[in-house]
Amino acid sequence: MAEDFAAVAPACDFWSLRLVASHWDRLSMRQGVLEPAALGHSLGAMVTVVSHRGLGYAATDDLSRPGLRAAGRRAREWALMHGRHGLFDASLYPRSGLQADYASPVAAPWSDVPLPEKLALLRQASDGLAIGPAILDWSAWLGWDGVDQLLVSSAGARIFEHLEFVHSGLLAVANAGEQTQRRHGGGADWPQQGGMERLAALGFVEQAPQVAEDALALLEAPECPTETLDLVLMPSQMTLQIHESIGHPLELDRILGDERNYAGTSFVTPDMFGSYRYGSELLNVTFDPRLPGELASTMADDEGTLAEPEVLIRDGILQRPLGGALSQARAGLPGTANARASGWDRPPIDRMGNINLQPAPADGPAEGRASLAELVGGVERGVLMETNRSWSIDDSRNKFQFGCELGRMIIDGELRGLVCNPGYRGLSAGFWRSLDGVGDADSVEVRGVCNCGKGEPNQAIYVGHASPPCRFRGVEVFGGGA
Amino acid sequence: MKGPRSLSRQISERLGQDRQTEEDARDSFYALAERLQAEARPDETLFSELTAERSDFARLNQNRIRQAGQIRHASLQLRLIDGNRQAEAACDLSGDLAHDFELARGLLRQLRLRLRHLPDDPYLHVSDEPTRSDRWPEVPEVDAAAAVADIIAAGAVAGAGAGAGLDLVGIWASGEVTAGLASSLGHRHWHVSRNFHFDWSCHGDGDQSVKGSLGGLRWDAAPVRARLDAMRAELDILARPPKVLAPGRYRAWLAPMAVSELTDMLAWDGFDLKSQRTRQTPLLRLLDGEEQFDPRVSLREVHGPAGTGLLPAFTSEGFMRPDSVTLIDRGAAGSPLVDARAGKEYGLAVNAASGYPESLAMEPGDLAPEQVLEALGTGLFIGNLWYCNWSDPNYCRVTGMTRFGTYWVEDGVIVAPVAPMRFDDSLYRLLGERLVAIGAEAQLLLSAQTYGGRSLESARLPGLLVAGMDFAL
């Protein structure tokens, strides 16, 4: 197919072709009843053309020679339009000649497990959730995504990726009167690359009764107090905190203003890199495309740039933005290989990739480095929160308010009872400076999100986040109610 | 310059060509479905559904093109039913009938193998009435490149006060969205929407900006030029030093675009039958009679003659959507949205394609546009809300941000822009005891969402005047 396109490509300065074949399988059981099982595949190509100092794209699922020729012609037409009315000179567009391969680490392929066995797993997990009449709704799900992508270009690029993801999750819904509580588990907020081996690690079946018991316990729990307290965030909430108030503000396309009509801008400005104190000295954040199994691990981005680890924040000081080669050229700033598309029918834009908060180094100073027990032990009065439930942040990624599924009071260094509807709010610019405890390497969890949305046209994409639990001082915390 | 007669002839010729192409596409889809049905066994039922899109997108920043291109995507969804068992599959279509048939036939084989292992589905529910419908676009396709050039030219004009051209950021989207359905029971449906949508904002210094949105069937640059002129005037106000508000409760006017963010929250599990029966709906206290909205609040899901006509009249299971479903009836809970599966589970008639409204309309009130500022008096004029989410769904409590075009008003006069503020308040209060007035004019808002394809959803909403709205940060 790539050769077919090379034969019919339009006259232009540069072209690239990104072929993407996706396969999926979805199994879900609600209240013990199997929902319609769904499988499918998608195959299409994104053509990018640079011509007359302009840049254009066209995506098509007609992969015949005439279909590819038509796509090339349409991409060139838009490139000519861009040449006349473009925001930048398209000679800045990277002309990758990279050759690289990447494959997700998979120990137990999805296809090796027969359908009846998967249905039996679902049944076990589902039955484990149904622990009493107050559990009004419960679901268990399993899914698989396989993606093969080939990026070729007129400059000789040939980058092949084979990605696999097994998704799983559990949900228990408990109700008493006007109070309803939902609790997730079994991998619902713990996505990674990989195969069926992940299910055992996630406790897909074993965790089910505990998920339902948590939901019931939350019905009896008092509301989270409304006051300024210390806060310990577990990795299941750190994922979201990193995502919204570090990942997005550092995206270079936001800083360049591309997203101002939709996803927003950033409180970060170009002059801040190299000097701005983003957080306390305990804050170290990396762009890491090589962590095995993390959701956005890869060898190259969708512009064809080799993906290499970079430090974004070192000892609390902001170092570099998240921007692909084109954004870097536009901004005159260094960046990262993170221009990615959500599929064959969307063009690449700046995305996060894997953004990881580093644990305190084992050979570093003891102050601030701790096990979870030590993090909790250092709190006189506070709340531990886990599993994101609600997320909202302003368009410059500063004023945030997040809610969690479950909270636990901390009194005099000890975990006490559950609290329900826990939430907290703050400003990104100040919040990270209140970081005064970072979990050690043993407490790191490699998670991510599967619904990171931005771009026009809109794109939802997978991004990875690894983090230990962290402690913050003096945070505005609140509970539910009218 | 062409006269109106030759122009209308030209348009009708283009429409004729487009119609021929569309009829070819429809016949091709039906031919594919019929060949697949011929592969089905006598005891099997097959539903074939097409979703297709050909869209031009042009993304603007600083009133220049950041990224532009075209997307052509057609997808086939199959639902195979054998007795009380069902399974679904999907694949992309190339447009070549022979190639696509082989692809789909492979899927059909996979489904048949899969069905052997699946249990009966007690909630299997498809229409056994072989409904039919056809809807064709009434206008030729908009020339996207020409329209984008019009916009850039309009934005480049120096404003009276602003001097230079506008810092315009946004997305142009236009083209065709097609839906088709065919089944071995005799269903035959075809629906083509051809429209454009331009969603944009214009920016001043700092974080001050104003929002615009325009959608329709025929492109005319005049409304965009008029809106840009109005935005220039607003940007002059936005250039004033912003008022920084302390957290607290403020009287507020919520413009229709801001109201849409709140109704989007209600749409999230609010009206879905399954969510209501499992007590997950944020409207639980309303359903239980513990809370009420103001009696002036009525919400309906509207299709048929009163709808936009953009959405298909049929569901994936072959049911026809009713013209109207009353979701909130004078402040009290109305009917839920019942999709096919939930209808079977809970024994109610199907009235929706899903549990989520796609064409929501709020009953307007009596506050005329020219009276809004005077009625507001002193408080916030909120043009737009952003990034709403539940603060506590049990109390219908929502948090979110002000964003575009938000002003501080004193004694009915706009005084200054307001720095973005976070609200956290219950919709039972905002649509209940604190509701002062509802705008007399409902605005049609077409969705700008393009996740997974160009949305055809819409809302027709008035603005709301509230006696108080709680701001937390």
CSV table of N, CA, C and O in Angstrom, one decimal, chain A residues 235-293:
chain,number,residue,atom,x,y,z
A,235,PRO,N,-1.7,7.0,44.0
A,235,PRO,CA,-1.4,7.0,42.5
A,235,PRO,C,-2.7,7.1,41.6
A,235,PRO,O,-2.7,7.7,40.6
A,236,SER,N,-3.8,6.5,42.1
A,236,SER,CA,-5.0,6.5,41.3
A,236,SER,C,-5.6,7.9,41.2
A,236,SER,O,-6.4,8.1,40.3
A,237,GLN,N,-5.2,8.8,42.0
A,237,GLN,CA,-5.6,10.2,41.8
A,237,GLN,C,-4.5,11.1,41.4
A,237,GLN,O,-4.7,12.0,40.6
A,238,MET,N,-3.2,10.7,41.7
A,238,MET,CA,-2.1,11.4,41.2
A,238,MET,C,-2.1,11.4,39.7
A,238,MET,O,-1.7,12.4,39.0
A,239,THR,N,-2.5,10.3,39.1
A,239,THR,CA,-2.6,10.2,37.6
A,239,THR,C,-3.3,11.4,37.1
A,239,THR,O,-2.9,12.1,36.1
A,240,LEU,N,-4.5,11.7,37.6
A,240,LEU,CA,-5.3,12.8,37.1
A,240,LEU,C,-4.7,14.2,37.5
A,240,LEU,O,-4.7,15.1,36.7
A,241,GLN,N,-4.1,14.3,38.7
A,241,GLN,CA,-3.5,15.5,39.1
A,241,GLN,C,-2.3,15.9,38.2
A,241,GLN,O,-2.2,17.0,37.8
A,242,ILE,N,-1.5,14.9,37.9
A,242,ILE,CA,-0.4,15.1,36.9
A,242,ILE,C,-0.9,15.5,35.6
A,242,ILE,O,-0.4,16.4,34.9
A,243,HIS,N,-1.9,14.7,35.1
A,243,HIS,CA,-2.4,14.9,33.8
A,243,HIS,C,-2.9,16.4,33.6
A,243,HIS,O,-2.6,17.0,32.6
A,244,GLU,N,-3.8,16.8,34.5
A,244,GLU,CA,-4.4,18.1,34.3
A,244,GLU,C,-3.6,19.3,34.6
A,244,GLU,O,-3.7,20.3,34.0
A,245,SER,N,-2.7,19.2,35.6
A,245,SER,CA,-2.1,20.4,36.1
A,245,SER,C,-0.5,20.4,35.9
A,245,SER,O,0.1,21.3,36.2
A,246,ILE,N,0.0,19.3,35.2
A,246,ILE,CA,1.3,19.4,34.7
A,246,ILE,C,1.3,19.0,33.2
A,246,ILE,O,1.8,19.8,32.4
A,247,GLY,N,0.7,17.9,32.8
A,247,GLY,CA,0.7,17.5,31.4
A,247,GLY,C,0.2,18.6,30.5
A,247,GLY,O,0.8,19.1,29.6
A,248,HIS,N,-1.1,18.9,30.7
A,248,HIS,CA,-1.7,19.9,29.8
A,248,HIS,C,-1.1,21.3,29.8
A,248,HIS,O,-0.9,21.8,28.7
A,249,PRO,N,-0.7,21.8,30.9
A,249,PRO,CA,-0.1,23.2,30.9
A,249,PRO,C,1.2,23.2,30.1
A,249,PRO,O,1.6,24.3,29.6
A,250,LEU,N,1.9,22.1,30.1
A,250,LEU,CA,3.2,22.0,29.4
A,250,LEU,C,3.1,21.8,27.9
A,250,LEU,O,4.1,21.8,27.2
A,251,GLU,N,1.9,21.5,27.4
A,251,GLU,CA,1.8,21.2,26.0
A,251,GLU,C,2.1,22.5,25.2
A,251,GLU,O,1.5,23.5,25.4
A,252,LEU,N,3.0,22.4,24.2
A,252,LEU,CA,3.5,23.5,23.5
A,252,LEU,C,2.4,24.1,22.6
A,252,LEU,O,2.4,25.3,22.4
A,253,ASP,N,1.5,23.3,22.0
A,253,ASP,CA,0.5,23.8,21.2
A,253,ASP,C,-0.5,24.7,21.9
A,253,ASP,O,-1.0,25.7,21.4
A,254,ARG,N,-0.7,24.4,23.2
A,254,ARG,CA,-1.5,25.3,24.1
A,254,ARG,C,-0.8,26.6,24.3
A,254,ARG,O,-1.4,27.7,24.2
A,255,ILE,N,0.5,26.5,24.5
A,255,ILE,CA,1.3,27.7,24.8
A,255,ILE,C,1.4,28.6,23.5
A,255,ILE,O,1.4,29.8,23.6
A,256,LEU,N,1.4,27.9,22.4
A,256,LEU,CA,1.4,28.6,21.1
A,256,LEU,C,0.0,29.2,20.7
A,256,LEU,O,-0.1,29.9,19.7
A,257,GLY,N,-1.0,28.8,21.4
A,257,GLY,CA,-2.3,29.4,21.2
A,257,GLY,C,-3.2,28.5,20.3
A,257,GLY,O,-4.4,28.9,20.1
A,258,ASP,N,-2.8,27.4,19.8
A,258,ASP,CA,-3.6,26.6,18.9
A,258,ASP,C,-4.9,26.1,19.5
A,258,ASP,O,-5.9,25.9,18.8
A,259,GLU,N,-4.9,25.9,20.8
A,259,GLU,CA,-6.0,25.2,21.5
A,259,GLU,C,-6.9,26.3,22.2
A,259,GLU,O,-7.8,25.9,22.9
A,260,ARG,N,-6.7,27.5,21.9
A,260,ARG,CA,-7.4,28.5,22.7
A,260,ARG,C,-8.9,28.5,22.5
A,260,ARG,O,-9.7,28.9,23.4
A,261,ASN,N,-9.4,28.0,21.4
A,261,ASN,CA,-10.8,27.9,21.2
A,261,ASN,C,-11.5,26.7,21.8
A,261,ASN,O,-12.7,26.7,22.0
A,262,TYR,N,-10.7,25.7,22.1
A,262,TYR,CA,-11.3,24.5,22.6
A,262,TYR,C,-10.6,24.1,24.0
A,262,TYR,O,-11.2,24.4,25.0
A,263,ALA,N,-9.5,23.4,23.9
A,263,ALA,CA,-9.0,22.8,25.2
A,263,ALA,C,-8.4,23.9,26.1
A,263,ALA,O,-8.3,23.8,27.3
A,264,GLY,N,-8.0,25.0,25.5
A,264,GLY,CA,-7.5,26.2,26.3
A,264,GLY,C,-6.1,26.5,26.0
A,264,GLY,O,-5.4,26.0,25.2
A,265,THR,N,-5.6,27.4,26.9
A,265,THR,CA,-4.2,27.9,26.8
A,265,THR,C,-3.4,27.4,28.0
A,265,THR,O,-3.7,26.2,28.4
A,266,SER,N,-2.5,28.1,28.5
A,266,SER,CA,-1.7,27.6,29.6
A,266,SER,C,-1.2,28.8,30.5
A,266,SER,O,-0.9,29.9,29.9
A,267,PHE,N,-1.2,28.6,31.8
A,267,PHE,CA,-0.6,29.6,32.6
A,267,PHE,C,1.0,29.7,32.4
A,267,PHE,O,1.6,30.6,32.8
A,268,VAL,N,1.5,28.6,31.8
A,268,VAL,CA,2.9,28.6,31.5
A,268,VAL,C,3.2,29.4,30.2
A,268,VAL,O,2.5,29.3,29.2
A,269,THR,N,4.2,30.2,30.3
A,269,THR,CA,4.7,31.1,29.2
A,269,THR,C,6.1,30.7,28.8
A,269,THR,O,6.8,30.1,29.6
A,270,PRO,N,6.5,30.9,27.5
A,270,PRO,CA,7.8,30.5,27.1
A,270,PRO,C,9.0,30.9,27.9
A,270,PRO,O,10.0,30.2,28.0
A,271,ASP,N,8.9,32.1,28.6
A,271,ASP,CA,10.0,32.6,29.3
A,271,ASP,C,10.2,31.8,30.6
A,271,ASP,O,11.2,32.0,31.3
A,272,MET,N,9.3,31.0,31.0
A,272,MET,CA,9.4,30.3,32.3
A,272,MET,C,10.4,29.1,32.2
A,272,MET,O,10.9,28.6,33.3
A,273,PHE,N,10.7,28.6,31.0
A,273,PHE,CA,11.5,27.4,30.9
A,273,PHE,C,12.9,27.6,31.4
A,273,PHE,O,13.5,28.6,30.9
A,274,GLY,N,13.4,26.8,32.3
A,274,GLY,CA,14.7,27.0,32.8
A,274,GLY,C,14.8,27.7,34.1
A,274,GLY,O,15.8,27.6,34.8
A,275,SER,N,13.7,28.4,34.5
A,275,SER,CA,13.8,29.2,35.7
A,275,SER,C,12.6,29.1,36.6
A,275,SER,O,12.7,29.4,37.8
A,276,TYR,N,11.5,28.8,36.1
A,276,TYR,CA,10.2,28.9,36.9
A,276,TYR,C,10.1,27.8,37.9
A,276,TYR,O,10.3,26.6,37.6
A,277,ARG,N,9.8,28.2,39.2
A,277,ARG,CA,9.6,27.2,40.2
A,277,ARG,C,8.2,26.6,40.1
A,277,ARG,O,7.2,27.2,40.6
A,278,TYR,N,8.1,25.5,39.5
A,278,TYR,CA,6.7,24.8,39.3
A,278,TYR,C,6.3,24.2,40.6
A,278,TYR,O,5.1,24.1,40.9
A,279,GLY,N,7.2,23.6,41.3
A,279,GLY,CA,6.8,22.9,42.6
A,279,GLY,C,8.0,22.9,43.5
A,279,GLY,O,9.0,23.5,43.3
A,280,SER,N,7.8,22.2,44.6
A,280,SER,CA,8.9,22.1,45.6
A,280,SER,C,10.0,21.3,45.0
A,280,SER,O,9.9,20.7,43.9
A,281,GLU,N,11.1,21.3,45.8
A,281,GLU,CA,12.3,20.6,45.3
A,281,GLU,C,12.1,19.1,45.1
A,281,GLU,O,12.9,18.4,44.5
A,282,LEU,N,11.0,18.6,45.7
A,282,LEU,CA,10.7,17.1,45.6
A,282,LEU,C,10.1,16.8,44.2
A,282,LEU,O,9.9,15.6,43.9
A,283,LEU,N,9.7,17.8,43.4
A,283,LEU,CA,9.0,17.5,42.2
A,283,LEU,C,9.9,17.3,41.0
A,283,LEU,O,10.6,18.2,40.6
A,284,ASN,N,9.9,16.1,40.6
A,284,ASN,CA,10.7,15.7,39.4
A,284,ASN,C,9.8,14.9,38.4
A,284,ASN,O,9.2,13.9,38.8
A,285,VAL,N,9.7,15.5,37.2
A,285,VAL,CA,8.7,14.9,36.2
A,285,VAL,C,9.4,14.7,34.9
A,285,VAL,O,10.2,15.6,34.5
A,286,THR,N,9.2,13.5,34.3
A,286,THR,CA,9.8,13.2,33.1
A,286,THR,C,8.8,12.8,32.0
A,286,THR,O,7.7,12.4,32.3
A,287,PHE,N,9.3,13.0,30.7
A,287,PHE,CA,8.6,12.5,29.6
A,287,PHE,C,9.3,11.2,29.3
A,287,PHE,O,10.5,11.2,29.0
A,288,ASP,N,8.7,10.1,29.4
A,288,ASP,CA,9.4,8.8,29.3
A,288,ASP,C,8.7,7.9,28.3
A,288,ASP,O,7.8,7.1,28.7
A,289,PRO,N,9.0,7.9,27.0
A,289,PRO,CA,8.4,7.0,26.1
A,289,PRO,C,8.9,5.5,26.1
A,289,PRO,O,8.4,4.7,25.3
A,290,ARG,N,9.8,5.2,27.0
A,290,ARG,CA,10.4,3.9,27.0
A,290,ARG,C,10.1,3.0,28.1
A,290,ARG,O,10.6,1.9,28.2
A,291,LEU,N,9.2,3.5,29.1
A,291,LEU,CA,8.9,2.6,30.2
A,291,LEU,C,8.1,1.4,29.7
A,291,LEU,O,7.0,1.6,29.2
A,292,PRO,N,8.6,0.2,29.9
A,292,PRO,CA,7.9,-1.0,29.3
A,292,PRO,C,6.5,-1.1,29.8
A,292,PRO,O,6.2,-1.1,31.0
A,293,GLY,N,5.5,-1.2,28.9
A,293,GLY,CA,4.2,-1.4,29.2
A,293,GLY,C,3.4,-0.2,29.5
A,293,GLY,O,2.1,-0.3,29.6
